[in-house]
Amino acid sequence: MATSSLPMPGKRFVIGVPYVWLFVFFLLPFLILLYISFVDMGESVHPFRPIWDPVTGILSLKYENYGTIFRDAESGELFKTIYIEAYLRSIWYALMTAVLCLLIGYPFAYFIARSAPSVRPALLMMVMLPFWTSFLLRVYAWKGILADQGVVNQVLMGLGIIGEPIQMLYTDVSMLVGMTYVYLPFMVLPLYANLVKMDFRLLEAAYDLGTSPFKAFWLVTVPLSKAGIVAGFMLVFIPAVGEFVIPSLLGGPENIMIGRVVWDEMFTSNNWPRATALAVVMIALIIVPLAIYYHFTAEEK
């Protein structure tokens, strides 16, 4: 009797490809980072020094690379270090960026999903159009827009709304504007993919039962688009936590995020073990909540 399933070798190949990809491009680099984070470089410039004594075979792990992240070297206080401040600042910026992208991107995605099928490809192309330009150029362009003599200030002064330039560059505003602009498509696309499959006759049924448009949207559309909201939120939040380019170009000295701190530790201070320890902790801050979330959502299903 014929079967529709793939032959065993083919099935193993299809299942194995994503696992090989994850091993080569995630697990293996992560293990290398983890190894370097326990290395004691000393006076050496080589970060791949052995962490065991070849004579005695005893492991020599430098836990101080992690200890300095959480404990201040001078006062000895826990969670009072510049690294913890950078982590918290990065999480705050990433969270605010994800929220702004959701507030702006949801109407965009809903409008595209409700538009005529003939115009949807053109609208989606407009969403993806920024990707045709270099990421660095797009971020750098915001310096010319938000600078004291930039486009925004020149227009406002030309209209007589303000008398002197407003400082927008190197502030929280410039950081959030730049990050929201860059990551907005990552919110719109998963939301659209979820909303376009929604049966809008459910809204018509809610209207027939006397529900107001807002209540129908809140009780019908939003719950049905929960998967798109979560996917978009994660696609924005995760890369935004470790963002480096935008804080470097648009952020001031008070807006340093953990990505910039890792860069400084690795290439300015040449302290690769501490830089990799910072990266490992950052990965853990992202992976552990994700694993817990998916564990409980899988149990609910």
Short mmCIF file of C-alpha atoms in Angstrom, two decimals:
data_model
loop_
_atom_site.label_atom_id
_atom_site.label_comp_id
_atom_site.label_asym_id
_atom_site.label_seq_id
_atom_site.Cartn_x
_atom_site.Cartn_y
_atom_site.Cartn_z
CA MET A 1 0.00 0.00 0.00
CA ALA A 2 1.43 3.37 -1.04
CA THR A 3 2.14 5.91 1.65
CA SER A 4 2.28 9.67 1.34
CA SER A 5 5.08 10.04 3.86
CA LEU A 6 8.64 10.73 2.77
CA PRO A 7 11.17 7.88 2.71
CA MET A 8 13.17 7.62 5.91
CA PRO A 9 16.42 9.10 4.47
CA GLY A 10 14.51 12.03 2.99
CA LYS A 11 12.59 12.59 6.21
CA ARG A 12 15.78 12.56 8.26
CA PHE A 13 17.40 15.01 5.84
CA VAL A 14 14.49 17.47 5.99
CA ILE A 15 14.38 17.31 9.79
CA GLY A 16 18.16 17.42 10.11
CA VAL A 17 18.79 20.54 8.01
CA PRO A 18 17.42 23.06 10.57
CA TYR A 19 19.23 21.24 13.40
CA VAL A 20 22.52 21.40 11.50
CA TRP A 21 21.89 25.09 10.81
CA LEU A 22 21.23 25.80 14.49
CA PHE A 23 24.30 23.82 15.54
CA VAL A 24 26.68 25.53 13.10
CA PHE A 25 25.38 29.09 13.37
CA PHE A 26 24.09 29.25 16.96
CA LEU A 27 25.22 26.47 19.29
CA LEU A 28 28.83 26.25 18.07
CA PRO A 29 29.46 30.04 18.20
CA PHE A 30 27.73 30.15 21.60
CA LEU A 31 30.01 27.40 22.94
CA ILE A 32 33.03 29.34 21.66
CA LEU A 33 31.78 32.46 23.47
CA LEU A 34 31.17 30.41 26.61
CA TYR A 35 34.70 29.01 26.45
CA ILE A 36 36.34 32.43 26.05
CA SER A 37 34.26 33.84 28.91
CA PHE A 38 36.10 31.57 31.37
CA VAL A 39 39.59 32.24 29.99
CA ASP A 40 42.20 34.12 32.01
CA MET A 41 44.05 36.12 29.35
CA GLY A 42 46.54 37.66 31.75
CA GLU A 43 49.07 39.65 29.74
CA SER A 44 48.33 37.68 26.58
CA VAL A 45 46.47 39.09 23.59
CA HIS A 46 45.27 35.63 22.60
CA PRO A 47 41.72 34.89 23.87
CA PHE A 48 41.82 31.15 23.12
CA ARG A 49 44.18 30.18 25.93
CA PRO A 50 43.55 26.74 27.48
CA ILE A 51 41.32 26.68 30.55
CA TRP A 52 42.97 23.54 31.92
CA ASP A 53 46.46 22.72 33.12
CA PRO A 54 48.01 20.31 30.60
CA VAL A 55 50.19 18.79 33.35
CA THR A 56 47.66 18.24 36.13
CA GLY A 57 44.55 18.27 33.93
CA ILE A 58 42.78 20.59 36.39
CA LEU A 59 40.30 23.11 35.00
CA SER A 60 41.18 26.74 35.71
CA LEU A 61 38.03 28.79 35.15
CA LYS A 62 38.01 32.55 35.71
CA TYR A 63 34.58 33.19 37.23
CA GLU A 64 35.53 36.81 37.86
CA ASN A 65 34.58 37.59 34.26
CA TYR A 66 30.96 37.05 35.34
CA GLY A 67 31.39 38.34 38.88
CA THR A 68 32.42 41.80 37.72
CA ILE A 69 29.19 42.05 35.74
CA PHE A 70 27.01 41.74 38.84
CA ARG A 71 29.25 43.08 41.65
CA ASP A 72 30.90 46.49 41.78
CA ALA A 73 34.67 46.10 42.19
CA GLU A 74 35.07 49.14 44.48
CA SER A 75 31.98 49.07 46.73
CA GLY A 76 31.24 45.35 46.48
CA GLU A 77 27.52 46.07 45.99
CA LEU A 78 25.47 43.65 43.94
CA PHE A 79 23.66 44.82 40.79
CA LYS A 80 25.18 48.32 41.02
CA THR A 81 27.54 48.08 38.07
CA ILE A 82 27.62 49.92 34.76
CA TYR A 83 26.95 46.60 33.04
CA ILE A 84 23.66 46.06 34.87
CA GLU A 85 22.68 49.63 34.01
CA ALA A 86 23.47 48.92 30.35
CA TYR A 87 21.37 45.73 30.46
CA LEU A 88 18.41 47.51 32.01
CA ARG A 89 18.71 50.40 29.57
CA SER A 90 18.87 48.00 26.63
CA ILE A 91 15.79 46.10 27.82
CA TRP A 92 13.90 49.36 28.34
CA TYR A 93 14.75 50.69 24.88
CA ALA A 94 13.92 47.33 23.27
CA LEU A 95 10.61 47.13 25.13
CA MET A 96 9.61 50.68 24.20
CA THR A 97 10.63 50.06 20.59
CA ALA A 98 8.51 46.91 20.44
CA VAL A 99 5.51 48.73 21.94
CA LEU A 100 5.83 51.66 19.50
CA CYS A 101 6.23 49.29 16.57
CA LEU A 102 3.08 47.45 17.68
CA LEU A 103 1.06 50.67 18.05
CA ILE A 104 2.17 51.92 14.64
CA GLY A 105 2.44 48.61 12.81
CA TYR A 106 -0.91 47.07 13.79
CA PRO A 107 -3.03 49.65 11.88
CA PHE A 108 -0.68 49.28 8.90
CA ALA A 109 -0.98 45.49 8.90
CA TYR A 110 -4.75 45.63 9.42
CA PHE A 111 -5.18 48.09 6.54
CA ILE A 112 -3.10 45.90 4.19
CA ALA A 113 -5.02 42.77 5.22
CA ARG A 114 -8.38 44.46 4.58
CA SER A 115 -7.32 46.03 1.27
CA ALA A 116 -8.14 44.54 -2.13
CA PRO A 117 -6.02 41.50 -3.06
CA SER A 118 -4.84 43.28 -6.21
CA VAL A 119 -3.11 46.07 -4.28
CA ARG A 120 -1.65 44.01 -1.43
CA PRO A 121 1.61 43.18 -3.26
CA ALA A 122 2.26 46.88 -3.88
CA LEU A 123 1.55 47.75 -0.23
CA LEU A 124 3.81 44.95 1.01
CA MET A 125 6.55 46.15 -1.33
CA MET A 126 6.28 49.62 0.24
CA VAL A 127 6.76 48.04 3.67
CA MET A 128 9.86 46.17 2.50
CA LEU A 129 11.23 49.04 0.38
CA PRO A 130 13.58 50.35 3.13
CA PHE A 131 15.46 47.04 3.01
CA TRP A 132 16.67 47.99 -0.47
CA THR A 133 18.83 50.70 1.13
CA SER A 134 21.81 50.10 3.38
CA PHE A 135 20.91 49.80 7.06
CA LEU A 136 23.80 52.09 7.99
CA LEU A 137 22.74 54.77 5.50
CA ARG A 138 19.14 54.72 6.73
CA VAL A 139 20.22 55.22 10.32
CA TYR A 140 22.79 57.87 9.40
CA ALA A 141 20.12 59.80 7.49
CA TRP A 142 18.27 60.37 10.77
CA LYS A 143 21.23 62.42 11.99
CA GLY A 144 20.52 64.93 9.23
CA ILE A 145 16.81 64.90 10.06
CA LEU A 146 17.07 65.28 13.85
CA ALA A 147 20.19 67.46 14.15
CA ASP A 148 20.00 71.01 15.51
CA GLN A 149 20.29 72.30 11.94
CA GLY A 150 18.41 69.33 10.53
CA VAL A 151 15.23 69.09 8.51
CA VAL A 152 12.78 68.97 11.44
CA ASN A 153 14.21 72.00 13.24
CA GLN A 154 14.50 73.99 10.01
CA VAL A 155 10.85 73.31 9.14
CA LEU A 156 9.62 74.18 12.64
CA MET A 157 11.62 77.42 12.71
CA GLY A 158 10.49 78.27 9.18
CA LEU A 159 6.85 77.90 10.27
CA GLY A 160 7.50 80.07 13.33
CA ILE A 161 6.57 77.29 15.76
CA ILE A 162 9.94 77.49 17.56
CA GLY A 163 12.47 80.28 17.82
CA GLU A 164 15.59 78.18 18.27
CA PRO A 165 16.55 74.59 17.50
CA ILE A 166 15.31 71.84 19.80
CA GLN A 167 17.84 69.20 20.73
CA MET A 168 16.46 65.92 19.41
CA LEU A 169 19.68 64.18 18.44
CA TYR A 170 21.55 62.14 21.08
CA THR A 171 18.46 61.85 23.26
CA ASP A 172 15.89 59.17 24.14
CA VAL A 173 13.72 60.56 21.34
CA SER A 174 16.34 60.03 18.64
CA MET A 175 17.07 56.51 19.92
CA LEU A 176 13.41 55.46 19.92
CA VAL A 177 12.68 57.12 16.57
CA GLY A 178 15.63 55.40 14.91
CA MET A 179 14.93 51.97 16.40
CA THR A 180 11.19 52.16 15.69
CA TYR A 181 11.85 53.18 12.09
CA VAL A 182 14.34 50.35 11.52
CA TYR A 183 12.35 47.55 13.16
CA LEU A 184 8.81 48.53 12.11
CA PRO A 185 8.71 46.13 9.10
CA PHE A 186 9.56 43.23 11.42
CA MET A 187 6.31 43.97 13.26
CA VAL A 188 4.12 44.67 10.23
CA LEU A 189 4.95 41.53 8.24
CA PRO A 190 4.06 38.85 10.87
CA LEU A 191 0.95 40.81 11.85
CA TYR A 192 -0.15 40.96 8.21
CA ALA A 193 0.52 37.24 7.72
CA ASN A 194 -1.76 36.54 10.68
CA LEU A 195 -4.50 39.07 9.92
CA VAL A 196 -4.82 38.19 6.23
CA LYS A 197 -5.91 34.66 7.19
CA MET A 198 -8.59 35.92 9.58
CA ASP A 199 -12.24 35.30 8.70
CA PHE A 200 -13.69 38.81 8.74
CA ARG A 201 -17.21 37.36 8.74
CA LEU A 202 -16.69 36.99 12.48
CA LEU A 203 -16.67 40.78 12.76
CA GLU A 204 -19.87 40.99 10.73
CA ALA A 205 -21.47 38.48 13.09
CA ALA A 206 -20.35 40.56 16.07
CA TYR A 207 -21.88 43.69 14.50
CA ASP A 208 -25.15 41.81 13.88
CA LEU A 209 -25.23 40.93 17.58
CA GLY A 210 -25.04 44.61 18.49
CA THR A 211 -21.34 44.91 19.32
CA SER A 212 -19.67 48.26 18.75
CA PRO A 213 -16.78 48.38 16.25
CA PHE A 214 -14.19 48.99 18.97
CA LYS A 215 -15.52 46.19 21.18
CA ALA A 216 -15.63 43.81 18.21
CA PHE A 217 -12.04 44.71 17.36
CA TRP A 218 -10.90 44.18 20.96
CA LEU A 219 -12.81 40.93 21.55
CA VAL A 220 -12.50 39.34 18.10
CA THR A 221 -9.63 40.75 16.02
CA VAL A 222 -7.01 41.18 18.74
CA PRO A 223 -7.38 37.65 20.23
CA LEU A 224 -7.28 36.08 16.77
CA SER A 225 -4.10 38.01 15.95
CA LYS A 226 -2.34 37.05 19.19
CA ALA A 227 0.17 34.81 17.40
CA GLY A 228 1.15 37.64 15.03
CA ILE A 229 1.50 40.08 17.93
CA VAL A 230 3.80 37.73 19.84
CA ALA A 231 5.87 36.90 16.75
CA GLY A 232 6.26 40.56 15.79
CA PHE A 233 7.06 41.56 19.36
CA MET A 234 9.82 38.95 19.59
CA LEU A 235 11.23 39.82 16.14
CA VAL A 236 11.57 43.44 17.26
CA PHE A 237 12.54 42.99 20.91
CA ILE A 238 15.30 40.38 20.50
CA PRO A 239 17.54 42.22 17.99
CA ALA A 240 16.77 45.59 19.60
CA VAL A 241 18.26 44.45 22.93
CA GLY A 242 21.69 44.00 21.40
CA GLU A 243 21.50 46.93 18.98
CA PHE A 244 24.86 48.60 18.35
CA VAL A 245 24.67 50.86 15.27
CA ILE A 246 21.72 53.01 16.34
CA PRO A 247 23.06 53.82 19.84
CA SER A 248 26.44 54.65 18.30
CA LEU A 249 25.01 57.07 15.72
CA LEU A 250 21.90 58.49 17.41
CA GLY A 251 22.52 57.92 21.11
CA GLY A 252 24.48 60.16 23.42
CA PRO A 253 26.85 59.25 26.27
CA GLU A 254 23.88 58.55 28.54
CA ASN A 255 22.24 56.19 26.02
CA ILE A 256 24.86 53.44 25.88
CA MET A 257 23.30 50.02 25.41
CA ILE A 258 24.85 46.63 26.08
CA GLY A 259 25.86 46.14 22.44
CA ARG A 260 28.11 49.21 22.63
CA VAL A 261 29.53 48.05 25.98
CA VAL A 262 30.44 44.65 24.51
CA TRP A 263 32.15 46.39 21.57
CA ASP A 264 34.17 48.64 23.89
CA GLU A 265 35.25 45.74 26.11
CA MET A 266 36.33 43.64 23.13
CA PHE A 267 37.97 46.14 20.78
CA THR A 268 38.89 49.09 23.02
CA SER A 269 39.88 47.37 26.26
CA ASN A 270 40.86 44.11 24.50
CA ASN A 271 39.12 42.21 27.31
CA TRP A 272 37.59 39.40 25.27
CA PRO A 273 36.66 37.20 28.27
CA ARG A 274 34.57 39.94 29.89
CA ALA A 275 33.04 40.92 26.54
CA THR A 276 32.00 37.32 25.83
CA ALA A 277 30.68 36.96 29.40
CA LEU A 278 28.50 40.03 28.77
CA ALA A 279 27.30 38.47 25.51
CA VAL A 280 26.51 35.13 27.21
CA VAL A 281 24.46 36.87 29.91
CA MET A 282 22.64 38.89 27.24
CA ILE A 283 21.79 35.70 25.31
CA ALA A 284 20.54 34.10 28.54
CA LEU A 285 18.35 37.13 29.25
CA ILE A 286 16.66 36.54 25.88
CA ILE A 287 16.62 32.74 25.58
CA VAL A 288 15.44 31.84 29.10
CA PRO A 289 12.21 33.95 29.06
CA LEU A 290 11.50 32.70 25.54
CA ALA A 291 11.92 29.07 26.61
CA ILE A 292 9.65 29.58 29.63
CA TYR A 293 7.01 31.29 27.49
CA TYR A 294 6.97 28.58 24.83
CA HIS A 295 6.95 25.87 27.51
CA PHE A 296 3.76 27.19 29.10
CA THR A 297 2.06 28.01 25.78
CA ALA A 298 2.78 24.48 24.59
CA GLU A 299 1.20 23.07 27.77
CA GLU A 300 -1.92 25.19 27.22
CA LYS A 301 -2.31 23.74 23.74
#
